mmCIF file of C-alpha atoms and ligand atoms in Angstrom:
data_model
loop_
_atom_site.group_PDB
_atom_site.id
_atom_site.type_symbol
_atom_site.label_atom_id
_atom_site.label_comp_id
_atom_site.label_asym_id
_atom_site.label_seq_id
_atom_site.Cartn_x
_atom_site.Cartn_y
_atom_site.Cartn_z
ATOM 1 C CA UNK H 1 107.228 52.272 150.465
ATOM 2 C CA UNK H 2 105.892 54.951 148.097
ATOM 3 C CA UNK H 3 107.362 58.367 148.723
ATOM 4 C CA UNK H 4 105.691 61.709 148.463
ATOM 5 C CA UNK H 5 107.096 65.215 148.064
ATOM 6 C CA UNK H 6 105.508 67.589 150.539
ATOM 7 C CA UNK H 7 106.171 71.261 151.107
ATOM 8 C CA UNK H 8 106.202 73.157 154.377
ATOM 9 C CA UNK H 9 102.481 74.025 153.968
ATOM 10 C CA UNK H 10 101.653 70.325 153.672
ATOM 11 C CA UNK H 11 100.873 70.532 149.956
ATOM 12 C CA UNK H 12 101.665 67.354 148.047
ATOM 13 C CA UNK H 13 103.727 67.862 144.898
ATOM 14 C CA UNK H 14 102.592 65.536 142.114
ATOM 15 C CA UNK H 15 103.055 67.598 138.996
ATOM 16 C CA UNK H 16 106.345 68.455 137.269
ATOM 17 C CA UNK H 17 106.656 70.786 134.278
ATOM 18 C CA UNK H 18 109.824 70.293 132.320
ATOM 19 C CA UNK H 19 110.970 72.953 129.877
ATOM 20 C CA UNK H 20 112.897 71.335 127.031
ATOM 21 C CA UNK H 21 114.200 74.536 125.485
ATOM 22 C CA UNK H 22 114.109 78.327 125.770
ATOM 23 C CA UNK H 23 113.869 78.675 122.020
ATOM 24 C CA UNK H 24 110.617 79.446 120.270
ATOM 25 C CA UNK H 25 109.573 79.998 116.664
ATOM 26 C CA UNK H 26 106.664 82.265 117.721
ATOM 27 C CA UNK H 27 106.939 85.795 119.092
ATOM 28 C CA UNK H 28 103.814 86.092 121.246
ATOM 29 C CA UNK H 29 103.782 89.684 122.478
ATOM 30 C CA UNK H 30 102.716 88.657 126.001
ATOM 31 C CA UNK H 31 105.734 86.377 126.343
ATOM 32 C CA UNK H 32 108.561 87.609 124.102
ATOM 33 C CA UNK H 33 107.473 91.100 123.151
ATOM 34 C CA UNK H 34 110.791 92.543 122.095
ATOM 35 C CA UNK H 35 112.165 89.589 120.207
ATOM 36 C CA UNK H 36 113.890 86.582 121.664
ATOM 37 C CA UNK H 37 116.173 87.311 124.629
ATOM 38 C CA UNK H 38 119.570 85.587 124.543
ATOM 39 C CA UNK H 39 119.027 81.862 124.960
ATOM 40 C CA UNK H 40 121.041 79.654 127.290
ATOM 41 C CA UNK H 41 124.251 78.289 125.750
ATOM 42 C CA UNK H 42 123.962 74.625 124.800
ATOM 43 C CA UNK H 43 126.326 73.417 127.543
ATOM 44 C CA UNK H 44 124.055 74.937 130.186
ATOM 45 C CA UNK H 45 121.004 73.080 128.901
ATOM 46 C CA UNK H 46 120.136 69.744 130.395
ATOM 47 C CA UNK H 47 120.880 66.865 128.031
ATOM 48 C CA UNK H 48 118.177 64.274 127.399
ATOM 49 C CA UNK H 49 120.105 61.876 129.647
ATOM 50 C CA UNK H 50 120.086 64.415 132.473
ATOM 51 C CA UNK H 51 116.366 65.148 131.998
ATOM 52 C CA UNK H 52 115.594 61.455 132.004
ATOM 53 C CA UNK H 53 117.642 60.893 135.156
ATOM 54 C CA UNK H 54 116.067 63.862 136.948
ATOM 55 C CA UNK H 55 112.553 62.725 135.993
ATOM 56 C CA UNK H 56 113.324 59.212 137.147
ATOM 57 C CA UNK H 57 114.241 60.603 140.574
ATOM 58 C CA UNK H 58 111.169 62.886 140.627
ATOM 59 C CA UNK H 59 108.888 59.938 139.859
ATOM 60 C CA UNK H 60 110.514 57.969 142.662
ATOM 61 C CA UNK H 61 109.591 60.945 144.863
ATOM 62 C CA UNK H 62 105.915 60.682 143.924
ATOM 63 C CA UNK H 63 105.571 62.837 140.797
ATOM 64 C CA UNK H 64 102.643 61.438 138.800
ATOM 65 C CA UNK H 65 102.293 63.995 136.006
ATOM 66 C CA UNK H 66 105.003 65.297 133.726
ATOM 67 C CA UNK H 67 104.244 68.045 131.216
ATOM 68 C CA UNK H 68 106.877 68.934 128.622
ATOM 69 C CA UNK H 69 106.910 72.583 127.673
ATOM 70 C CA UNK H 70 109.213 75.455 126.717
ATOM 71 C CA UNK H 71 109.914 77.756 124.782
ATOM 72 C CA UNK H 72 108.578 75.603 122.002
ATOM 73 C CA UNK H 73 109.371 72.033 123.079
ATOM 74 C CA UNK H 74 108.996 70.689 119.546
ATOM 75 C CA UNK H 75 112.010 72.786 118.502
ATOM 76 C CA UNK H 76 114.172 70.451 120.537
ATOM 77 C CA UNK H 77 115.516 67.856 118.166
ATOM 78 C CA UNK H 78 114.123 64.325 118.383
ATOM 79 C CA UNK H 79 111.618 65.164 121.065
ATOM 80 C CA UNK H 80 110.112 61.728 120.390
ATOM 81 C CA UNK H 81 113.262 60.237 121.903
ATOM 82 C CA UNK H 82 112.775 61.896 125.300
ATOM 83 C CA UNK H 83 109.040 61.158 125.228
ATOM 84 C CA UNK H 84 109.802 57.498 124.630
ATOM 85 C CA UNK H 85 112.234 57.416 127.552
ATOM 86 C CA UNK H 86 109.888 59.238 129.928
ATOM 87 C CA UNK H 87 106.974 57.008 128.931
ATOM 88 C CA UNK H 88 108.929 54.084 130.422
ATOM 89 C CA UNK H 89 108.523 55.761 133.840
ATOM 90 C CA UNK H 90 104.910 54.569 133.841
ATOM 91 C CA UNK H 91 106.168 51.320 135.308
ATOM 92 C CA UNK H 92 107.532 53.357 138.225
ATOM 93 C CA UNK H 93 104.426 55.411 138.991
ATOM 94 C CA UNK H 94 104.106 58.060 136.268
ATOM 95 C CA UNK H 95 100.424 58.382 135.361
ATOM 96 C CA UNK H 96 100.319 61.138 132.807
ATOM 97 C CA UNK H 97 102.774 62.385 130.183
ATOM 98 C CA UNK H 98 101.635 65.551 128.413
ATOM 99 C CA UNK H 99 103.018 68.229 126.090
ATOM 100 C CA UNK H 100 102.224 71.921 125.609
ATOM 101 C CA UNK H 101 103.002 73.210 122.124
ATOM 102 C CA UNK H 102 102.137 76.025 119.756
ATOM 103 C CA UNK H 103 101.052 73.363 117.257
ATOM 104 C CA UNK H 104 103.289 74.485 114.394
ATOM 105 C CA UNK H 105 105.052 71.150 113.973
ATOM 106 C CA UNK H 106 102.027 68.955 114.614
ATOM 107 C CA UNK H 107 100.743 68.458 111.061
ATOM 108 C CA UNK H 108 103.702 66.146 110.357
ATOM 109 C CA UNK H 109 104.641 65.007 113.841
ATOM 110 C CA UNK H 110 101.467 64.340 115.861
ATOM 111 C CA UNK H 111 101.505 60.682 114.908
ATOM 112 C CA UNK H 112 105.153 60.169 115.930
ATOM 113 C CA UNK H 113 104.502 61.826 119.306
ATOM 114 C CA UNK H 114 101.669 59.384 119.935
ATOM 115 C CA UNK H 115 103.821 56.441 118.809
ATOM 116 C CA UNK H 116 106.573 57.554 121.200
ATOM 117 C CA UNK H 117 104.153 57.296 124.127
ATOM 118 C CA UNK H 118 102.702 60.770 124.678
ATOM 119 C CA UNK H 119 99.315 60.662 126.442
ATOM 120 C CA UNK H 120 97.885 64.113 125.911
ATOM 121 C CA UNK H 121 98.531 67.425 124.253
ATOM 122 C CA UNK H 122 97.700 71.076 124.902
ATOM 123 C CA UNK H 123 97.868 73.416 121.931
ATOM 124 C CA UNK H 124 98.001 77.204 122.201
ATOM 125 C CA UNK H 125 95.617 79.154 119.975
ATOM 126 C CA UNK H 126 95.079 82.821 120.758
ATOM 127 C CA UNK H 127 92.803 83.822 117.911
ATOM 128 C CA UNK H 128 90.588 82.332 115.251
ATOM 129 C CA UNK H 129 91.149 85.366 113.031
ATOM 130 C CA UNK H 130 94.185 85.330 110.794
ATOM 131 C CA UNK H 131 95.145 88.969 111.362
ATOM 132 C CA UNK H 132 94.712 88.863 115.152
ATOM 133 C CA UNK H 133 96.594 85.547 115.359
ATOM 134 C CA UNK H 134 99.490 87.133 113.478
ATOM 135 C CA UNK H 135 99.413 90.259 115.578
ATOM 136 C CA UNK H 136 99.443 88.275 118.868
ATOM 137 C CA UNK H 137 101.953 85.565 117.939
ATOM 138 C CA UNK H 138 104.138 87.414 115.451
ATOM 139 C CA UNK H 139 103.676 84.692 112.825
ATOM 140 C CA UNK H 140 101.101 84.267 110.086
ATOM 141 C CA UNK H 141 100.382 80.572 110.592
ATOM 142 C CA UNK H 142 96.818 80.214 111.876
ATOM 143 C CA UNK H 143 95.896 77.683 109.177
ATOM 144 C CA UNK H 144 98.866 75.516 109.992
ATOM 145 C CA UNK H 145 98.046 75.456 113.712
ATOM 146 C CA UNK H 146 94.444 74.503 112.905
ATOM 147 C CA UNK H 147 95.822 71.658 110.759
ATOM 148 C CA UNK H 148 97.999 70.695 113.715
ATOM 149 C CA UNK H 149 94.961 70.458 115.990
ATOM 150 C CA UNK H 150 93.285 68.188 113.459
ATOM 151 C CA UNK H 151 96.426 66.070 113.177
ATOM 152 C CA UNK H 152 96.538 65.672 116.965
ATOM 153 C CA UNK H 153 92.931 64.504 116.911
ATOM 154 C CA UNK H 154 93.623 62.070 114.092
ATOM 155 C CA UNK H 155 96.573 60.682 116.043
ATOM 156 C CA UNK H 156 94.361 60.068 119.078
ATOM 157 C CA UNK H 157 96.179 62.475 121.410
ATOM 158 C CA UNK H 158 92.919 63.124 123.202
ATOM 159 C CA UNK H 159 91.474 64.794 125.155
ATOM 160 C CA UNK H 160 92.924 67.818 123.362
ATOM 161 C CA UNK H 161 93.167 71.036 125.329
ATOM 162 C CA UNK H 162 93.396 74.397 123.597
ATOM 163 C CA UNK H 163 94.941 77.315 125.535
ATOM 164 C CA UNK H 164 94.035 80.915 124.768
ATOM 165 C CA UNK H 165 95.530 83.809 126.726
ATOM 166 C CA UNK H 166 92.874 86.531 126.733
ATOM 167 C CA UNK H 167 94.291 90.058 126.612
ATOM 168 C CA UNK H 168 92.183 93.213 126.670
ATOM 169 C CA UNK H 169 92.020 94.971 123.327
ATOM 170 C CA UNK H 170 93.256 91.925 121.422
ATOM 171 C CA UNK H 171 90.997 88.900 121.630
ATOM 172 C CA UNK H 172 88.390 89.328 124.372
ATOM 173 C CA UNK H 173 85.740 89.713 121.674
ATOM 174 C CA UNK H 174 86.508 86.143 120.515
ATOM 175 C CA UNK H 175 85.767 84.366 123.784
ATOM 176 C CA UNK H 176 82.335 83.094 122.709
ATOM 177 C CA UNK H 177 83.731 82.142 119.271
ATOM 178 C CA UNK H 178 86.312 79.984 121.035
ATOM 179 C CA UNK H 179 83.487 78.327 122.966
ATOM 180 C CA UNK H 180 81.769 77.624 119.626
ATOM 181 C CA UNK H 181 85.072 76.129 118.418
ATOM 182 C CA UNK H 182 85.166 73.836 121.472
ATOM 183 C CA UNK H 183 81.644 72.616 120.699
ATOM 184 C CA UNK H 184 82.311 72.075 117.018
ATOM 185 C CA UNK H 185 85.602 70.226 117.498
ATOM 186 C CA UNK H 186 84.839 68.519 120.824
ATOM 187 C CA UNK H 187 87.937 69.962 122.531
ATOM 188 C CA UNK H 188 88.610 71.376 125.988
ATOM 189 C CA UNK H 189 88.955 75.108 125.541
ATOM 190 C CA UNK H 190 90.931 76.793 128.316
ATOM 191 C CA UNK H 191 91.001 80.529 128.815
ATOM 192 C CA UNK H 192 93.994 81.935 130.690
ATOM 193 C CA UNK H 193 94.225 85.314 132.365
ATOM 194 C CA UNK H 194 97.170 87.394 131.184
ATOM 195 C CA UNK H 195 99.912 87.097 133.821
ATOM 196 C CA UNK H 196 102.900 89.387 134.487
ATOM 197 C CA UNK H 197 105.346 86.997 132.820
ATOM 198 C CA UNK H 198 106.165 88.923 129.671
ATOM 199 C CA UNK H 199 109.802 89.528 128.848
ATOM 200 C CA UNK H 200 109.145 93.205 128.171
ATOM 201 C CA UNK H 201 107.533 93.784 131.593
ATOM 202 C CA UNK H 202 104.733 95.712 129.891
ATOM 203 C CA UNK H 203 101.957 93.852 131.758
ATOM 204 C CA UNK H 204 99.350 96.049 133.286
ATOM 205 C CA UNK H 205 96.302 95.152 135.329
ATOM 206 C CA UNK H 206 94.030 96.898 132.800
ATOM 207 C CA UNK H 207 95.072 94.325 130.187
ATOM 208 C CA UNK H 208 93.758 91.424 132.282
ATOM 209 C CA UNK H 209 90.366 90.061 131.269
ATOM 210 C CA UNK H 210 89.104 88.402 134.430
ATOM 211 C CA UNK H 211 87.891 84.820 134.616
ATOM 212 C CA UNK H 212 84.497 86.158 135.655
ATOM 213 C CA UNK H 213 84.218 88.328 132.539
ATOM 214 C CA UNK H 214 85.322 85.406 130.361
ATOM 215 C CA UNK H 215 82.551 83.261 131.820
ATOM 216 C CA UNK H 216 79.984 86.019 131.299
ATOM 217 C CA UNK H 217 81.026 86.466 127.678
ATOM 218 C CA UNK H 218 80.606 82.739 127.011
ATOM 219 C CA UNK H 219 77.265 82.540 128.798
ATOM 220 C CA UNK H 220 75.818 85.324 126.666
ATOM 221 C CA UNK H 221 75.795 82.722 123.909
ATOM 222 C CA UNK H 222 76.214 79.309 125.559
ATOM 223 C CA UNK H 223 74.946 78.696 129.116
ATOM 224 C CA UNK H 224 77.423 76.690 131.189
ATOM 225 C CA UNK H 225 77.158 74.205 134.029
ATOM 226 C CA UNK H 226 80.084 73.639 136.417
ATOM 227 C CA UNK H 227 81.618 70.197 136.015
ATOM 228 C CA UNK H 228 80.770 68.317 139.134
ATOM 229 C CA UNK H 229 84.161 67.529 140.602
ATOM 230 C CA UNK H 230 86.375 68.381 143.471
ATOM 231 C CA UNK H 231 88.741 70.944 141.985
ATOM 232 C CA UNK H 232 91.764 69.649 143.869
ATOM 233 C CA UNK H 233 95.004 70.885 142.369
ATOM 234 C CA UNK H 234 93.478 71.616 138.939
ATOM 235 C CA UNK H 235 94.446 75.026 137.663
ATOM 236 C CA UNK H 236 91.110 75.567 135.928
ATOM 237 C CA UNK H 237 87.470 75.868 136.916
ATOM 238 C CA UNK H 238 85.722 73.510 134.524
ATOM 239 C CA UNK H 239 82.361 73.844 132.836
ATOM 240 C CA UNK H 240 80.307 71.866 130.340
ATOM 241 C CA UNK H 241 77.680 73.215 128.008
ATOM 242 C CA UNK H 242 74.184 73.266 129.512
ATOM 243 C CA UNK H 243 72.651 71.970 126.273
ATOM 244 C CA UNK H 244 74.838 68.874 126.362
ATOM 245 C CA UNK H 245 77.007 69.865 123.361
ATOM 246 C CA UNK H 246 80.453 68.250 123.170
ATOM 247 C CA UNK H 247 83.553 70.089 124.355
ATOM 248 C CA UNK H 248 84.430 71.679 127.663
ATOM 249 C CA UNK H 249 85.422 75.077 129.037
ATOM 250 C CA UNK H 250 88.207 75.680 131.545
ATOM 251 C CA UNK H 251 88.925 79.072 133.054
ATOM 252 C CA UNK H 252 92.361 79.660 134.561
ATOM 253 C CA UNK H 253 92.330 82.797 136.677
ATOM 254 C CA UNK H 254 95.629 83.024 138.581
ATOM 255 C CA UNK H 255 95.439 86.824 138.794
ATOM 256 C CA UNK H 256 91.877 87.402 140.009
ATOM 257 C CA UNK H 257 91.205 84.055 141.746
ATOM 258 C CA UNK H 258 94.541 82.636 142.875
ATOM 259 C CA UNK H 259 94.522 78.892 143.515
ATOM 260 C CA UNK H 260 97.874 78.586 145.274
ATOM 261 C CA UNK H 261 96.491 76.780 148.323
ATOM 262 C CA UNK H 262 96.054 73.622 146.292
ATOM 263 C CA UNK H 263 99.146 73.983 144.106
ATOM 264 C CA UNK H 264 100.854 70.675 143.379
ATOM 265 C CA UNK H 265 103.381 71.924 140.825
ATOM 266 C CA UNK H 266 107.082 72.501 140.496
ATOM 267 C CA UNK H 267 109.089 73.328 137.399
ATOM 268 C CA UNK H 268 112.421 72.385 135.887
ATOM 269 C CA UNK H 269 113.815 74.921 133.417
ATOM 270 C CA UNK H 270 115.732 73.851 130.332
ATOM 271 C CA UNK H 271 118.963 74.948 132.002
ATOM 272 C CA UNK H 272 118.235 72.719 134.953
ATOM 273 C CA UNK H 273 116.893 75.134 137.567
ATOM 274 C CA UNK H 274 114.066 74.090 139.864
ATOM 275 C CA UNK H 275 111.383 76.754 140.270
ATOM 276 C CA UNK H 276 108.837 76.205 142.999
ATOM 277 C CA UNK H 277 106.401 78.821 141.646
ATOM 278 C CA UNK H 278 105.873 80.519 138.281
ATOM 279 C CA UNK H 279 106.540 83.771 140.110
ATOM 280 C CA UNK H 280 109.538 82.637 142.167
ATOM 281 C CA UNK H 281 112.298 85.141 142.657
ATOM 282 C CA UNK H 282 114.816 82.333 143.288
ATOM 283 C CA UNK H 283 115.868 79.181 141.462
ATOM 284 C CA UNK H 284 117.797 76.128 142.615
ATOM 285 C CA UNK H 285 120.315 74.512 140.287
ATOM 286 C CA UNK H 286 119.600 70.832 140.006
ATOM 287 C CA UNK H 287 121.961 70.856 137.026
ATOM 288 C CA UNK H 288 124.931 71.824 139.180
ATOM 289 C CA UNK H 289 124.090 69.144 141.735
ATOM 290 C CA UNK H 290 123.870 66.503 138.997
ATOM 291 C CA UNK H 291 127.054 67.670 137.262
ATOM 292 C CA UNK H 292 129.017 67.818 140.511
ATOM 293 C CA UNK H 293 128.501 64.063 140.650
ATOM 294 C CA UNK H 294 126.014 63.903 143.509
ATOM 295 C CA UNK H 295 124.728 60.486 144.481
ATOM 296 C CA UNK H 296 121.065 59.650 143.916
ATOM 297 C CA UNK H 297 120.429 60.112 147.639
ATOM 298 C CA UNK H 298 122.102 63.541 147.591
ATOM 299 C CA UNK H 299 119.876 64.495 144.665
ATOM 300 C CA UNK H 300 116.797 63.360 146.576
ATOM 301 C CA UNK H 301 117.856 65.338 149.638
ATOM 302 C CA UNK H 302 118.394 68.417 147.458
ATOM 303 C CA UNK H 303 114.969 68.154 145.795
ATOM 304 C CA UNK H 304 113.198 67.548 149.104
ATOM 305 C CA UNK H 305 114.954 70.575 150.592
ATOM 306 C CA UNK H 306 113.985 72.796 147.655
ATOM 307 C CA UNK H 307 110.340 71.709 147.787
ATOM 308 C CA UNK H 308 110.226 72.684 151.464
ATOM 309 C CA UNK H 309 110.995 76.227 150.334
ATOM 310 C CA UNK H 310 107.975 76.450 148.018
ATOM 311 C CA UNK H 311 106.253 79.798 148.448
ATOM 312 C CA UNK H 312 102.858 79.856 150.202
ATOM 313 C CA UNK H 313 101.337 81.760 147.286
ATOM 314 C CA UNK H 314 102.181 84.147 144.493
ATOM 315 C CA UNK H 315 102.296 87.853 145.246
ATOM 316 C CA UNK H 316 100.919 89.341 142.003
ATOM 317 C CA UNK H 317 98.271 91.288 143.855
ATOM 318 C CA UNK H 318 100.501 92.617 146.633
ATOM 319 C CA UNK H 319 101.878 96.145 146.546
ATOM 320 C CA UNK H 320 105.547 95.941 145.671
ATOM 321 C CA UNK H 321 105.156 92.789 143.540
ATOM 322 C CA UNK H 322 108.168 92.359 141.278
ATOM 323 C CA UNK H 323 107.661 90.213 138.163
ATOM 324 C CA UNK H 324 110.216 87.430 137.729
ATOM 325 C CA UNK H 325 113.156 88.461 135.590
ATOM 326 C CA UNK H 326 112.670 85.445 133.337
ATOM 327 C CA UNK H 327 109.638 85.347 131.033
ATOM 328 C CA UNK H 328 107.318 82.397 130.500
ATOM 329 C CA UNK H 329 109.445 81.217 127.576
ATOM 330 C CA UNK H 330 112.346 80.649 129.973
ATOM 331 C CA UNK H 331 110.396 79.354 132.931
ATOM 332 C CA UNK H 332 108.300 76.911 130.936
ATOM 333 C CA UNK H 333 104.577 77.572 130.796
HETATM 334 N N1 SAM Z 1 105.427 77.097 123.086
HETATM 335 C C1 SAM Z 1 104.430 76.326 123.761
HETATM 336 C C2 SAM Z 1 103.066 76.946 123.574
HETATM 337 O O1 SAM Z 1 102.947 77.925 122.827
HETATM 338 O O2 SAM Z 1 102.113 76.428 124.138
HETATM 339 C C3 SAM Z 1 104.711 76.045 125.220
HETATM 340 C C4 SAM Z 1 105.271 77.166 126.065
HETATM 341 S S1 SAM Z 1 104.174 78.523 126.327
HETATM 342 C C5 SAM Z 1 105.206 79.563 127.335
HETATM 343 C C6 SAM Z 1 102.962 77.828 127.425
HETATM 344 C C7 SAM Z 1 101.727 78.615 127.648
HETATM 345 O O3 SAM Z 1 102.026 79.771 128.389
HETATM 346 C C8 SAM Z 1 101.042 79.075 126.372
HETATM 347 O O4 SAM Z 1 99.713 78.636 126.353
HETATM 348 C C9 SAM Z 1 101.141 80.577 126.481
HETATM 349 O O5 SAM Z 1 100.059 81.186 125.870
HETATM 350 C C10 SAM Z 1 101.171 80.800 127.984
HETATM 351 N N2 SAM Z 1 101.716 82.107 128.372
HETATM 352 C C11 SAM Z 1 102.897 82.660 128.016
HETATM 353 N N3 SAM Z 1 103.051 83.894 128.558
HETATM 354 C C12 SAM Z 1 101.929 84.123 129.281
HETATM 355 C C13 SAM Z 1 101.473 85.223 130.083
HETATM 356 N N4 SAM Z 1 102.202 86.314 130.227
HETATM 357 N N5 SAM Z 1 100.263 85.094 130.683
HETATM 358 C C14 SAM Z 1 99.514 83.980 130.540
HETATM 359 N N6 SAM Z 1 99.892 82.907 129.810
HETATM 360 C C15 SAM Z 1 101.080 82.977 129.179
#
C-alpha cells in the first residue's frame, strides 16, 4: 500500500527540502546581511548516513520530490556522494531530485552532479550587472556564475531554473533584462518577492517588488501568456512568451499572493530539525529522535505527528507578525 503524508488541513505533502549545510560562500544582503551568524557545530549536523536514512523514510511516506539546498549545498564535501545515494530512492517512489545553488562551483562540478544522478538544478542570479551582483551578494563573481549556468546546460541538467530575488532600489530595473536572458538562453527565469527571512531583520514592506509589478515590467517589453496548467502546489505562476520565444517566466509572490492553501512542502534543516513552514516559529528535532535510537516505526509516527501540526498559512501580512529567528541560510531556501 502506498502511503501519503497529510496534514490537518488535508494537504498532501510530497515535497521535501533538505538543507545540507548552514555555510555559504556568498553574503547576500537579504539573507546574511551582517556576515555569517555562528554555524551549527559539526556534531549537530546530520551526517550523510542520517540524511539518507531520513529521506528513505520520507519517500516511504510518499515524498516524491527532494530538493537539496542550504546555505550553499555545494560547500558540503562530496555532495555527489549524497546525490548518488538519494538517486537510488527512485526505485522506491522518488520522482525528482533537484538542487538549488549559487552556481559558484558549477563550472567544474556540473558534470559530476549529473553523473551522480541529479535531475535538475536551480541557480540563483540576482543581477546581470557586475557591480549590482557584487553589491547584492557580497562577492564579485558574476562571470563565474554565468559560466556555471553554461556548464549546467552543457551537462544536461535541464530544464535550468534561474532564481532572482527582486528588491526595491537594487535590481527591479533589471526585470525585463532577466526576461531577455531567459529568451536568449532558453532557461526558466523565476522572480521571487523579497521575504522577511533576512538574518538582520531589516526587511520592510517598501522593499518588496510585487509579483504584479514584476509582470508589468516584463510585459512592457515582452508580452506574456499564462502557461496553461493547473497550478497545483507549484510555488510560481508560470508564463511563456507570446511571440513563441524559448524560455519561461515564473513569478513567486509569497508576500502579496500567498499560495499556502496548496502547499505541499516541508523542510529538514542541516541540523536535523523539521520545519513545516518557511515562517514556522517552532521546529521538531528529527535528529534527536534518530540519535535516541528510535525504531523506523517510531520515526514514521514522529514525522506523521509533526506534519499534522503544519500551519494553515504564513502570517507575514498579519499585524504582530514576527519573522523567524533563523534566516533563509539556516532554514534552507
Ligand atoms: N545557496 C543557494 C542559492 O544561493 O541558491 C541555496 C540556498 S538560498 C537560501 C535559496 C534561495 O533563497 C535563493 O534563491 C535565495 O535568493 C533565496 N532567498 C534567500 N533569502 C531570501 C529572502 N529574504 N527573500 C526571498 N528569497 C530569499
